mmCIF file of C-alpha atoms in Angstrom:
data_model
loop_
_atom_site.group_PDB
_atom_site.id
_atom_site.type_symbol
_atom_site.label_atom_id
_atom_site.label_comp_id
_atom_site.label_asym_id
_atom_site.label_seq_id
_atom_site.Cartn_x
_atom_site.Cartn_y
_atom_site.Cartn_z
ATOM 1 C CA GLU A 1 190.378 0.258 -13.537
ATOM 2 C CA PHE A 2 191.447 3.437 -15.270
ATOM 3 C CA LEU A 3 189.946 6.545 -13.697
ATOM 4 C CA HIS A 4 189.367 9.869 -15.379
ATOM 5 C CA THR A 5 187.784 13.168 -14.433
ATOM 6 C CA ASP A 6 186.653 15.881 -16.848
ATOM 7 C CA GLY A 7 188.360 19.193 -16.047
ATOM 8 C CA ARG A 8 185.393 21.209 -17.349
ATOM 9 C CA ARG A 9 183.054 19.451 -14.925
ATOM 10 C CA MET A 10 185.508 20.059 -12.099
ATOM 11 C CA LEU A 11 185.554 23.742 -12.956
ATOM 12 C CA ARG A 12 181.746 23.828 -13.068
ATOM 13 C CA ASP A 13 181.361 22.224 -9.623
ATOM 14 C CA ILE A 14 184.121 23.837 -7.533
ATOM 15 C CA ASP A 15 183.074 26.485 -5.039
ATOM 16 C CA THR A 16 183.858 29.944 -6.451
ATOM 17 C CA GLY A 17 185.571 31.051 -3.226
ATOM 18 C CA VAL A 18 187.937 28.075 -3.328
ATOM 19 C CA LEU A 19 188.533 28.622 -7.033
ATOM 20 C CA ARG A 20 189.370 32.312 -6.525
ATOM 21 C CA ARG A 21 191.666 31.595 -3.568
ATOM 22 C CA TRP A 22 193.564 28.895 -5.440
ATOM 23 C CA TYR A 23 193.782 30.904 -8.645
ATOM 24 C CA ASP A 24 195.068 33.987 -6.820
ATOM 25 C CA ASN A 25 197.611 32.022 -4.751
ATOM 26 C CA LYS A 26 198.554 29.467 -7.419
ATOM 27 C CA ILE A 27 199.481 25.879 -6.558
ATOM 28 C CA ARG A 28 202.951 24.407 -6.134
ATOM 29 C CA PHE A 29 203.564 20.660 -6.270
ATOM 30 C CA SER A 30 206.318 19.139 -4.187
ATOM 31 C CA SER A 31 207.462 16.146 -6.207
ATOM 32 C CA ALA A 32 210.404 14.723 -4.261
ATOM 33 C CA GLU A 33 211.921 14.743 -0.814
ATOM 34 C CA LEU A 34 215.584 13.966 -0.266
ATOM 35 C CA PRO A 35 216.720 13.124 3.296
ATOM 36 C CA MET A 36 219.559 15.396 4.430
ATOM 37 C CA GLY A 37 219.799 14.560 8.141
ATOM 38 C CA PHE A 38 223.601 14.619 8.008
ATOM 39 C CA MET A 39 223.440 18.417 7.632
ATOM 40 C CA ASP A 40 222.464 18.824 11.294
ATOM 41 C CA SER A 41 225.763 17.245 12.365
ATOM 42 C CA LEU A 42 227.861 19.851 10.536
ATOM 43 C CA GLY A 43 227.533 22.451 13.277
ATOM 44 C CA PRO A 44 228.908 25.841 12.198
ATOM 45 C CA LEU A 45 229.761 24.487 8.736
ATOM 46 C CA GLN A 46 226.072 23.914 8.000
ATOM 47 C CA SER A 47 225.493 27.459 6.718
ATOM 48 C CA LEU A 48 228.454 27.080 4.342
ATOM 49 C CA ALA A 49 227.417 23.607 3.165
ATOM 50 C CA GLU A 50 223.732 24.416 2.530
ATOM 51 C CA PRO A 51 224.168 26.367 -0.731
ATOM 52 C CA VAL A 52 226.702 23.845 -2.062
ATOM 53 C CA VAL A 53 224.497 20.819 -1.281
ATOM 54 C CA LYS A 54 221.424 22.579 -2.668
ATOM 55 C CA ALA A 55 223.227 23.539 -5.912
ATOM 56 C CA ALA A 56 224.623 20.009 -6.374
ATOM 57 C CA THR A 57 221.167 18.535 -5.776
ATOM 58 C CA GLN A 58 219.602 20.981 -8.245
ATOM 59 C CA LEU A 59 222.184 20.039 -10.886
ATOM 60 C CA ALA A 60 221.608 16.303 -10.388
ATOM 61 C CA VAL A 61 217.816 16.669 -10.546
ATOM 62 C CA ASP A 62 217.993 18.925 -13.627
ATOM 63 C CA MET A 63 219.939 16.204 -15.451
ATOM 64 C CA LYS A 64 217.314 13.598 -14.490
ATOM 65 C CA VAL A 65 213.940 15.277 -15.134
ATOM 66 C CA ASP A 66 212.594 17.191 -18.128
ATOM 67 C CA PHE A 67 210.529 19.739 -16.192
ATOM 68 C CA ASP A 68 211.425 22.709 -14.011
ATOM 69 C CA VAL A 69 211.850 22.173 -10.278
ATOM 70 C CA GLU A 70 213.220 24.362 -7.513
ATOM 71 C CA MET A 71 214.984 22.989 -4.439
ATOM 72 C CA PHE A 72 213.906 24.101 -0.960
ATOM 73 C CA TRP A 73 215.324 23.273 2.464
ATOM 74 C CA ASN A 74 212.668 22.092 4.880
ATOM 75 C CA ARG A 75 212.034 19.954 7.964
ATOM 76 C CA VAL A 76 209.603 17.046 7.834
ATOM 77 C CA ASP A 77 208.849 15.272 11.107
ATOM 78 C CA GLY A 78 211.943 16.967 12.545
ATOM 79 C CA GLN A 79 214.192 15.639 9.779
ATOM 80 C CA ARG A 80 216.197 17.939 7.517
ATOM 81 C CA VAL A 81 215.231 17.443 3.832
ATOM 82 C CA ILE A 82 215.518 19.102 0.460
ATOM 83 C CA GLN A 83 212.217 19.174 -1.379
ATOM 84 C CA ALA A 84 211.861 19.551 -5.143
ATOM 85 C CA HIS A 85 208.950 21.857 -5.971
ATOM 86 C CA ALA A 86 207.440 22.628 -9.350
ATOM 87 C CA PRO A 87 207.014 26.345 -10.059
ATOM 88 C CA PRO A 88 203.694 27.859 -8.922
ATOM 89 C CA GLN A 89 200.927 27.365 -11.472
ATOM 90 C CA PRO A 90 197.251 28.282 -11.711
ATOM 91 C CA PRO A 91 194.701 25.497 -11.129
ATOM 92 C CA VAL A 92 192.852 26.534 -14.292
ATOM 93 C CA ILE A 93 194.291 26.738 -17.801
ATOM 94 C CA VAL A 94 192.984 27.618 -21.222
ATOM 95 C CA HIS A 95 192.878 24.543 -23.462
ATOM 96 C CA PRO A 96 195.316 25.154 -26.358
ATOM 97 C CA ASP A 97 192.901 23.873 -29.023
ATOM 98 C CA THR A 98 189.409 24.680 -27.756
ATOM 99 C CA GLY A 99 190.233 27.953 -26.003
ATOM 100 C CA LEU A 100 187.981 26.883 -23.098
ATOM 101 C CA ALA A 101 188.997 27.160 -19.451
ATOM 102 C CA THR A 102 189.533 23.805 -17.736
ATOM 103 C CA TRP A 103 190.618 22.567 -14.291
ATOM 104 C CA PHE A 104 194.253 21.465 -14.491
ATOM 105 C CA CYS A 105 195.249 20.668 -10.928
ATOM 106 C CA ASN A 106 195.640 17.102 -9.699
ATOM 107 C CA VAL A 107 195.638 17.922 -5.989
ATOM 108 C CA HIS A 108 193.418 14.886 -5.351
ATOM 109 C CA SER A 109 196.281 12.435 -5.833
ATOM 110 C CA HIS A 110 199.266 14.621 -4.857
ATOM 111 C CA SER A 111 198.098 16.046 -1.507
ATOM 112 C CA LEU A 112 199.750 14.258 1.401
ATOM 113 C CA VAL A 113 196.829 15.207 3.675
ATOM 114 C CA LEU A 114 194.221 13.766 1.305
ATOM 115 C CA ARG A 115 196.226 10.585 0.692
ATOM 116 C CA ASP A 116 196.641 10.016 4.430
ATOM 117 C CA GLU A 117 192.907 10.557 5.013
ATOM 118 C CA ARG A 118 191.984 8.252 2.125
ATOM 119 C CA ASP A 119 194.587 5.504 2.554
ATOM 120 C CA GLY A 120 195.665 5.881 6.185
ATOM 121 C CA VAL A 121 199.193 6.900 7.054
ATOM 122 C CA LEU A 122 201.370 4.564 5.039
ATOM 123 C CA PRO A 123 204.443 2.942 6.598
ATOM 124 C CA GLU A 124 207.791 4.687 6.207
ATOM 125 C CA THR A 125 209.452 3.864 2.906
ATOM 126 C CA THR A 126 213.049 3.631 1.754
ATOM 127 C CA GLY A 127 214.918 3.993 -1.511
ATOM 128 C CA ALA A 128 213.198 5.616 -4.487
ATOM 129 C CA SER A 129 209.800 5.559 -2.771
ATOM 130 C CA ARG A 130 211.245 7.815 -0.079
ATOM 131 C CA LEU A 131 212.230 10.295 -2.789
ATOM 132 C CA ASN A 132 208.897 10.290 -4.614
ATOM 133 C CA LYS A 133 206.879 11.951 -1.855
ATOM 134 C CA SER A 134 204.441 14.421 -3.324
ATOM 135 C CA ASP A 135 202.421 17.160 -1.688
ATOM 136 C CA CYS A 136 200.657 20.395 -2.650
ATOM 137 C CA LEU A 137 201.125 23.899 -1.314
ATOM 138 C CA PHE A 138 200.119 27.396 -2.275
ATOM 139 C CA GLY A 139 202.572 29.135 -4.592
ATOM 140 C CA ASP A 140 204.303 30.929 -1.708
ATOM 141 C CA GLY A 141 204.912 27.608 0.073
ATOM 142 C CA SER A 142 202.154 28.044 2.657
ATOM 143 C CA PRO A 143 199.810 25.116 3.341
ATOM 144 C CA ILE A 144 196.447 24.790 1.604
ATOM 145 C CA GLY A 145 193.614 24.755 4.130
ATOM 146 C CA ILE A 146 192.106 21.378 4.973
ATOM 147 C CA ASP A 147 188.565 22.533 4.155
ATOM 148 C CA ASP A 148 189.671 23.583 0.654
ATOM 149 C CA LEU A 149 191.483 20.270 0.132
ATOM 150 C CA ARG A 150 188.469 18.258 1.266
ATOM 151 C CA HIS A 151 186.160 20.281 -0.996
ATOM 152 C CA VAL A 152 188.334 19.657 -4.068
ATOM 153 C CA ASP A 153 188.610 15.982 -3.098
ATOM 154 C CA GLU A 154 184.811 15.742 -2.853
ATOM 155 C CA ILE A 155 184.324 17.384 -6.265
ATOM 156 C CA THR A 156 187.007 15.159 -7.807
ATOM 157 C CA ARG A 157 185.398 11.978 -6.451
ATOM 158 C CA LYS A 158 181.973 13.157 -7.607
ATOM 159 C CA ASN A 159 183.275 13.509 -11.162
ATOM 160 C CA ILE A 160 185.438 10.363 -11.413
ATOM 161 C CA VAL A 161 184.407 8.015 -14.196
ATOM 162 C CA PRO A 162 185.894 4.509 -13.931
ATOM 163 C CA VAL A 163 186.826 2.660 -17.113
ATOM 164 C CA LEU A 164 187.215 -1.081 -16.631
ATOM 165 C CA MET A 165 190.196 -2.120 -18.711
ATOM 166 C CA GLU A 166 191.312 -5.525 -19.864
ATOM 167 C CA LYS A 167 194.614 -6.753 -21.239
ATOM 168 C CA GLY A 168 195.323 -5.056 -24.571
ATOM 169 C CA ASP A 169 192.912 -2.139 -24.040
ATOM 170 C CA VAL A 170 193.986 1.338 -25.126
ATOM 171 C CA CYS A 171 192.674 4.580 -23.674
ATOM 172 C CA PHE A 172 193.235 7.958 -25.352
ATOM 173 C CA VAL A 173 193.228 10.937 -22.981
ATOM 174 C CA ASP A 174 193.287 14.674 -23.636
ATOM 175 C CA ASN A 175 195.852 15.473 -20.958
ATOM 176 C CA TYR A 176 194.871 19.150 -20.869
ATOM 177 C CA ARG A 177 191.257 18.387 -20.084
ATOM 178 C CA THR A 178 191.307 15.073 -18.211
ATOM 179 C CA MET A 179 192.823 14.159 -14.884
ATOM 180 C CA HIS A 180 193.553 10.456 -14.932
ATOM 181 C CA GLY A 181 194.903 7.667 -12.800
ATOM 182 C CA ARG A 182 194.651 4.033 -11.902
ATOM 183 C CA ASP A 183 192.699 2.433 -9.086
ATOM 184 C CA ILE A 184 194.108 -0.117 -6.626
ATOM 185 C CA PHE A 185 194.836 -3.442 -8.287
ATOM 186 C CA ASP A 186 196.353 -6.860 -7.660
ATOM 187 C CA GLY A 187 199.154 -8.249 -9.782
ATOM 188 C CA THR A 188 201.643 -6.594 -12.086
ATOM 189 C CA ARG A 189 200.755 -3.509 -14.052
ATOM 190 C CA LYS A 190 202.375 -2.980 -17.436
ATOM 191 C CA HIS A 191 201.384 0.068 -19.366
ATOM 192 C CA ALA A 192 202.858 2.333 -21.989
ATOM 193 C CA VAL A 193 202.380 6.072 -22.253
ATOM 194 C CA THR A 194 202.981 8.175 -25.314
ATOM 195 C CA TRP A 195 202.399 11.839 -26.101
ATOM 196 C CA PHE A 196 201.248 13.124 -29.454
ATOM 197 C CA LYS A 197 199.492 16.097 -30.973
#
């Protein structure tokens, strides 16, 4: 199943207090987490190594992805990590063609808290899956309150429209207006994505 949610309906249904708080604070997506536990063993050299490791990581990531990310040192479950964060952005944008405001914030699928509540805490992963850990924060890096996250999750679920797809089906999506994703499935998924104006 292909799932989509209309950003205008999201905007219509979200509590105005949550909307104001998120708009004022902006949202930052953490898109990757790189384990750096070895840094703790460097002792007094750690403060000298941190900027070098961070700069090298930033350079490597910049060569790999075509969007802006900033690197931040952090601790997750006591482990030293570098997290790649997208720049802060508002949860609402103006559609470039229609000029209408629309919800543009896929917290529903990127929030670690919401995923853990929905799916249960998943087992520890390795390799690329370890790197692709996403989460959502306010623009200043502070956590988003659980009540706000649950409210946005509720509104997202209320507005999800499933589209049952079969082999060979094509779905066109206005990426500015529609949050989209795939539901749980069995088997191998093969899909192609293209962007056009």
